[in-house]
Amino acid sequence: MPKALITGISGQDGLYLAELLLEKGYDVTGLIRGQFNPKEPMVRATVPDVELLTGDLTDPLALARVLDRAEPTEVYNLGAISFVAYSWQNAALTSDVTGKGVLNMLEATRMYAGSDPSAVRFYQASSSEMFGRVQEVPQRESTLLWPRSPYGVAKVFGHYMTINYRESYGMHASSGILFNHESPRRGPEFVTRKVSIAVARIALGLQDTIVMGNLDAKRDWGFAGDYVEAMWRMLQQGEADDYVVATGETHSIRELLDVAFAAVGIDDWTPYVEQSPEFIRPAEVDLLIGDPAKARERLGWAPKVGFEELVRMMVEHDLREQSQHVG
Ligand code: GDP
């Protein structure tokens, strides 16, 4: 039976990936952080068949212990401090977890694999935030990286360290450059979920307005449930490599608002949307659009859920969830 270890099991990707791997007959272990992690009951309820072990990406001894216990054949490193806006206030912590944490995981995996480093396959969650001030449109695997936030810089470190471990030690270490991917499980601090929750609450009469930042930024948004399939496919290849995972379409925050409000029958959202400098970032990534040709050709991967369907799925989920608060 194949065995997988997933770091970042409590995030949306960790949960979708765990479900996918369990369906495929894997034995799945998840790394969960901290004493009394408030997300632990949710993880246990969502994926009860996953074994949870405690450890932190900043603690190499804990990682070594977890690898020995889990005995994985595949390691998926999804754990990170992942909210870009937060990374300016916590640049050192973001560098330790999102950047150096990758090195800790790679080295722990190499030591655990012993004499044959390629025997354990490794996936690194790289990010389109690495493209930052984009040097090419659309962005592909060879596009020069120009990160625009401490989060993006930390992801670049992890990305190149993964390539370096592949080249230095012959590890089967692949890196998925995933563009923004969303779902009803996305954290409420990210713009799609922030909007879907607010739109549901406005429709139900639970709140009057939503306060936003830059409405002109454009993102290539896909469905997280589709993207975890690409992660798994990368680790099934004979050779490890790097892949852009994206839809190849871009939409502005304004278009996100259009689709989300239209889902509850509101065509003109201007009375409901305010803007505040609080949500404007010190440096912005203005445009992301990925070219998923390599993933399509080599992995046979294509996204199934489009932008409008994704936004509607999130709003409908939040309408159901928020309707519990209607008094
Ligand atoms: P990111 O691409 O990883 O930073 O994902 P986010 O979902 O956090 O942000 C996507 C884009 O939405 C960025 O360009 C933000 O500047 C923009 N944005 C505009 N208003 C907001 C807001 O209120 N919250 C967040 N999170 N992003 C916003």
XYZ file of C-alpha atoms and ligand atoms in Angstrom:
355
model
C 0.000 0.000 0.000
C 1.477 3.411 -0.931
C 1.965 5.766 1.997
C 1.847 9.538 1.914
C 2.829 12.221 4.389
C 1.114 15.588 3.953
C 2.301 18.728 5.719
C -0.313 21.474 5.854
C -3.088 18.885 6.291
C -5.419 21.467 7.873
C -5.437 23.737 4.799
C -7.794 23.397 1.828
C -5.171 21.626 -0.314
C -4.203 19.238 2.483
C -7.829 18.164 2.916
C -8.551 17.741 -0.815
C -5.284 15.880 -1.365
C -5.916 13.597 1.623
C -9.361 12.726 0.220
C -7.876 12.012 -3.223
C -5.107 9.796 -1.851
C -7.457 7.896 0.495
C -9.710 7.213 -2.506
C -6.687 5.835 -4.349
C -5.964 3.467 -1.480
C -3.101 5.319 0.162
C -2.293 5.202 3.823
C -2.202 8.934 4.698
C -0.465 10.684 7.578
C -0.866 14.408 8.182
C 1.494 16.715 10.015
C -0.343 19.039 12.349
C 1.225 21.900 14.200
C 1.171 22.895 17.807
C -0.341 21.963 21.092
C -4.150 22.124 20.990
C -4.414 23.217 17.339
C -7.940 24.654 16.963
C -8.261 23.130 13.461
C -7.580 19.568 14.647
C -11.232 18.591 15.347
C -12.234 19.841 11.869
C -9.447 17.810 10.230
C -10.405 14.668 12.180
C -14.063 15.106 11.239
C -13.314 15.755 7.537
C -10.722 13.028 6.944
C -11.133 10.567 9.846
C -8.919 7.969 8.162
C -5.844 10.212 8.197
C -3.413 9.633 11.032
C -2.299 12.943 12.541
C 1.174 13.460 13.968
C 2.326 16.624 15.690
C 5.311 18.581 14.447
C 6.439 21.920 13.084
C 8.261 22.736 9.851
C 10.739 24.801 11.858
C 11.683 21.767 14.003
C 13.969 19.353 12.100
C 14.000 16.808 14.940
C 10.207 16.623 14.913
C 10.218 16.164 11.130
C 12.713 13.304 11.357
C 10.577 11.615 13.989
C 7.397 12.050 11.939
C 9.010 10.586 8.803
C 10.217 7.563 10.778
C 6.718 7.010 12.159
C 4.802 7.601 8.907
C 7.233 5.702 6.616
C 5.932 7.526 3.515
C 6.719 6.679 -0.098
C 5.459 10.147 -1.092
C 5.879 13.424 0.801
C 3.688 16.430 -0.040
C 5.011 19.633 1.504
C 1.973 21.905 1.556
C 2.574 23.494 4.957
C 3.316 27.221 4.942
C 2.325 30.565 6.328
C 0.375 31.320 3.201
C -1.382 34.680 3.450
C 0.554 37.229 1.383
C -0.731 40.367 3.155
C 0.271 38.954 6.556
C 3.810 38.222 5.364
C 4.926 41.867 5.603
C 4.065 41.942 9.307
C 5.683 38.559 9.897
C 8.531 38.483 7.418
C 10.994 36.561 9.608
C 8.437 33.950 10.654
C 7.242 33.574 7.047
C 10.865 33.082 5.943
C 11.411 30.447 8.641
C 8.277 28.431 7.889
C 7.495 29.014 4.211
C 11.171 29.226 3.145
C 13.503 27.377 5.498
C 10.766 24.902 6.385
C 11.158 23.502 2.861
C 14.861 22.905 3.450
C 14.047 21.196 6.749
C 11.529 18.921 5.009
C 13.854 18.139 2.092
C 16.767 17.305 4.386
C 14.601 15.207 6.725
C 13.273 13.312 3.690
C 16.772 12.776 2.293
C 18.009 11.408 5.626
C 14.929 9.200 5.995
C 15.324 7.841 2.426
C 18.851 6.659 3.274
C 20.985 5.151 0.520
C 18.436 5.699 -2.273
C 17.233 9.336 -2.085
C 15.020 8.879 -5.171
C 12.990 6.164 -3.427
C 10.851 8.720 -1.601
C 9.038 11.138 -3.892
C 8.741 14.757 -2.802
C 6.275 17.461 -3.819
C 6.909 21.125 -3.056
C 4.016 23.590 -3.136
C 5.558 26.440 -5.101
C 3.412 29.438 -5.944
C 2.549 31.865 -8.721
C 3.361 34.620 -6.197
C 6.984 33.882 -7.161
C 6.302 35.607 -10.506
C 5.322 38.845 -8.731
C 6.123 41.685 -11.093
C 5.610 39.446 -14.060
C 8.380 39.353 -16.634
C 6.359 37.467 -19.243
C 2.657 36.948 -20.064
C 1.493 34.236 -19.609
C 3.858 32.888 -16.971
C 5.482 29.510 -17.529
C 8.092 27.317 -15.846
C 10.975 29.275 -17.433
C 9.684 32.784 -16.605
C 12.102 34.844 -14.486
C 10.965 35.002 -10.862
C 10.439 38.466 -9.346
C 8.624 38.071 -6.032
C 6.840 41.085 -4.533
C 6.247 40.038 -0.908
C 8.135 38.279 1.891
C 5.847 35.320 1.187
C 6.876 35.302 -2.483
C 10.567 35.559 -1.570
C 10.240 32.642 0.870
C 8.506 30.543 -1.807
C 11.347 31.289 -4.238
C 13.835 29.967 -1.662
C 11.808 26.770 -1.275
C 11.454 26.387 -5.034
C 15.163 26.625 -5.767
C 16.050 24.464 -2.763
C 13.769 21.754 -4.158
C 15.515 21.975 -7.536
C 18.866 21.946 -5.765
C 18.049 18.763 -3.824
C 16.957 17.132 -7.067
C 20.186 18.120 -8.800
C 22.539 17.577 -5.848
C 21.231 14.295 -4.480
C 19.114 12.838 -7.283
C 15.971 13.178 -5.196
C 12.644 12.705 -6.975
C 11.620 16.229 -5.914
C 9.029 18.072 -8.004
C 7.692 21.536 -7.649
C 4.175 22.592 -8.613
C 3.916 26.291 -9.401
C 0.262 26.575 -8.522
C -1.672 29.676 -9.444
C -4.379 30.859 -7.022
C -6.737 28.023 -6.246
C -9.881 28.365 -4.229
C -12.793 26.407 -2.809
C -15.426 26.564 -0.083
C -12.583 25.430 2.187
C -10.440 28.497 1.443
C -9.577 30.622 4.480
C -11.781 33.731 4.886
C -8.749 36.065 4.675
C -8.290 35.324 0.943
C -10.213 37.530 -1.444
C -12.468 34.905 -3.064
C -13.736 33.511 0.230
C -13.929 36.934 1.821
C -16.217 37.950 -1.047
C -18.298 34.746 -1.099
C -18.980 34.941 2.652
C -19.818 38.661 2.511
C -22.094 38.284 -0.518
C -23.968 35.449 1.194
C -24.346 37.527 4.364
C -25.507 40.592 2.418
C -28.090 38.483 0.563
C -29.344 37.080 3.885
C -29.521 40.538 5.490
C -26.736 39.730 7.967
C -24.417 42.560 6.876
C -24.649 45.716 4.757
C -21.297 46.174 3.024
C -17.893 44.646 2.333
C -14.624 46.572 2.673
C -12.060 45.729 0.004
C -8.566 46.682 -1.188
C -7.309 46.911 -4.795
C -10.073 45.954 -7.229
C -7.900 46.045 -10.347
C -5.546 43.153 -9.574
C -6.001 40.125 -11.824
C -5.598 36.502 -10.895
C -5.734 33.124 -12.601
C -8.158 31.363 -10.251
C -8.790 27.617 -10.354
C -10.501 25.050 -8.134
C -8.303 23.533 -5.401
C -9.954 20.126 -5.870
C -8.655 20.037 -9.460
C -5.176 21.212 -8.497
C -4.395 18.442 -5.988
C -4.819 15.951 -8.846
C -1.902 17.672 -10.615
C 0.262 17.303 -7.481
C -0.346 13.572 -7.384
C 0.320 13.185 -11.121
C 3.701 14.925 -10.748
C 4.835 12.289 -8.279
C 3.758 9.441 -10.595
C 6.183 10.563 -13.361
C 9.428 8.701 -14.018
C 11.400 11.946 -13.688
C 10.843 14.757 -11.217
C 10.264 18.202 -12.733
C 8.589 21.588 -12.240
C 5.126 22.392 -13.566
C 2.882 25.442 -13.806
C -0.658 24.544 -12.723
C -3.164 27.159 -13.858
C -6.320 27.643 -15.911
C -4.796 30.013 -18.501
C -7.551 32.593 -17.817
C -7.327 35.755 -15.762
C -10.027 37.828 -14.047
C -9.979 41.023 -12.001
C -11.307 41.436 -8.470
C -14.105 43.491 -10.088
C -15.105 40.485 -12.193
C -15.024 38.341 -9.061
C -17.477 40.807 -7.480
C -19.630 40.752 -10.638
C -20.024 36.966 -10.601
C -20.393 36.640 -6.820
C -23.091 39.327 -6.510
C -24.879 38.081 -9.650
C -25.145 34.672 -7.946
C -27.535 36.268 -5.405
C -29.341 38.369 -8.015
C -27.501 41.679 -7.442
C -26.347 43.262 -10.723
C -24.970 46.554 -9.383
C -22.690 45.883 -6.427
C -21.363 49.432 -6.032
C -23.706 50.305 -3.102
C -22.368 47.319 -1.156
C -18.614 47.672 -1.722
C -16.310 50.101 0.114
C -12.562 50.418 -0.230
C -10.010 50.972 2.518
C -6.231 51.499 2.499
C -6.149 48.832 5.221
C -6.388 46.188 2.486
C -3.903 47.773 0.076
C -0.531 46.003 0.091
C 2.941 47.629 0.233
C 3.697 46.020 -3.155
C 1.116 44.423 -5.406
C 1.133 41.568 -7.891
C -0.988 43.190 -10.600
C -1.481 40.357 -13.054
C -1.163 36.601 -12.929
C -2.007 34.274 -15.777
C -0.393 30.889 -16.152
C 0.391 28.747 -19.155
C -0.435 25.164 -18.126
C 0.756 23.624 -21.432
C 3.499 21.503 -19.849
C 1.151 20.073 -17.198
C -1.385 19.330 -19.917
C 1.109 17.623 -22.224
C 3.226 15.706 -19.715
C 0.751 15.041 -16.918
C -2.439 14.857 -18.985
C -3.893 17.344 -16.506
C -6.582 19.930 -17.213
C -8.772 21.949 -14.851
C -12.434 20.914 -14.766
C -14.076 23.784 -12.861
C -14.119 27.217 -14.539
C -14.053 30.648 -12.878
C -17.793 31.354 -12.828
C -18.693 27.868 -11.645
C -16.062 28.147 -8.905
C -17.355 31.488 -7.609
C -20.968 30.282 -7.698
C -19.994 27.088 -5.850
C -18.409 29.183 -3.091
C -21.325 31.618 -2.794
C -23.854 28.761 -2.705
C -21.854 27.000 -0.003
C -21.686 30.177 2.067
C -25.410 30.850 1.614
C -26.086 27.432 3.176
C -23.548 27.974 5.941
C -24.529 31.568 6.763
C -28.285 30.841 6.702
C -27.728 29.088 10.051
C -27.128 32.561 11.523
C -30.407 34.014 10.316
C -32.381 34.649 13.487
P -2.834 36.247 -3.208
O -2.827 36.333 -4.705
O -2.148 35.024 -2.688
O -2.353 37.485 -2.546
O -4.378 35.988 -2.814
P -5.495 36.920 -2.124
O -6.782 36.205 -2.326
O -5.130 37.258 -0.706
O -5.465 38.286 -2.963
C -5.700 38.317 -4.341
C -5.745 39.743 -4.823
O -6.910 40.386 -4.304
C -4.570 40.634 -4.388
O -4.145 41.366 -5.522
C -5.164 41.573 -3.369
O -4.533 42.861 -3.321
C -6.580 41.716 -3.912
N -7.531 42.189 -2.916
C -8.349 43.283 -3.022
N -9.078 43.435 -1.929
C -8.730 42.433 -1.084
C -9.157 42.076 0.231
O -9.993 42.703 0.842
N -8.571 40.955 0.784
C -7.631 40.219 0.105
N -7.105 39.115 0.680
N -7.208 40.554 -1.131
C -7.761 41.637 -1.709
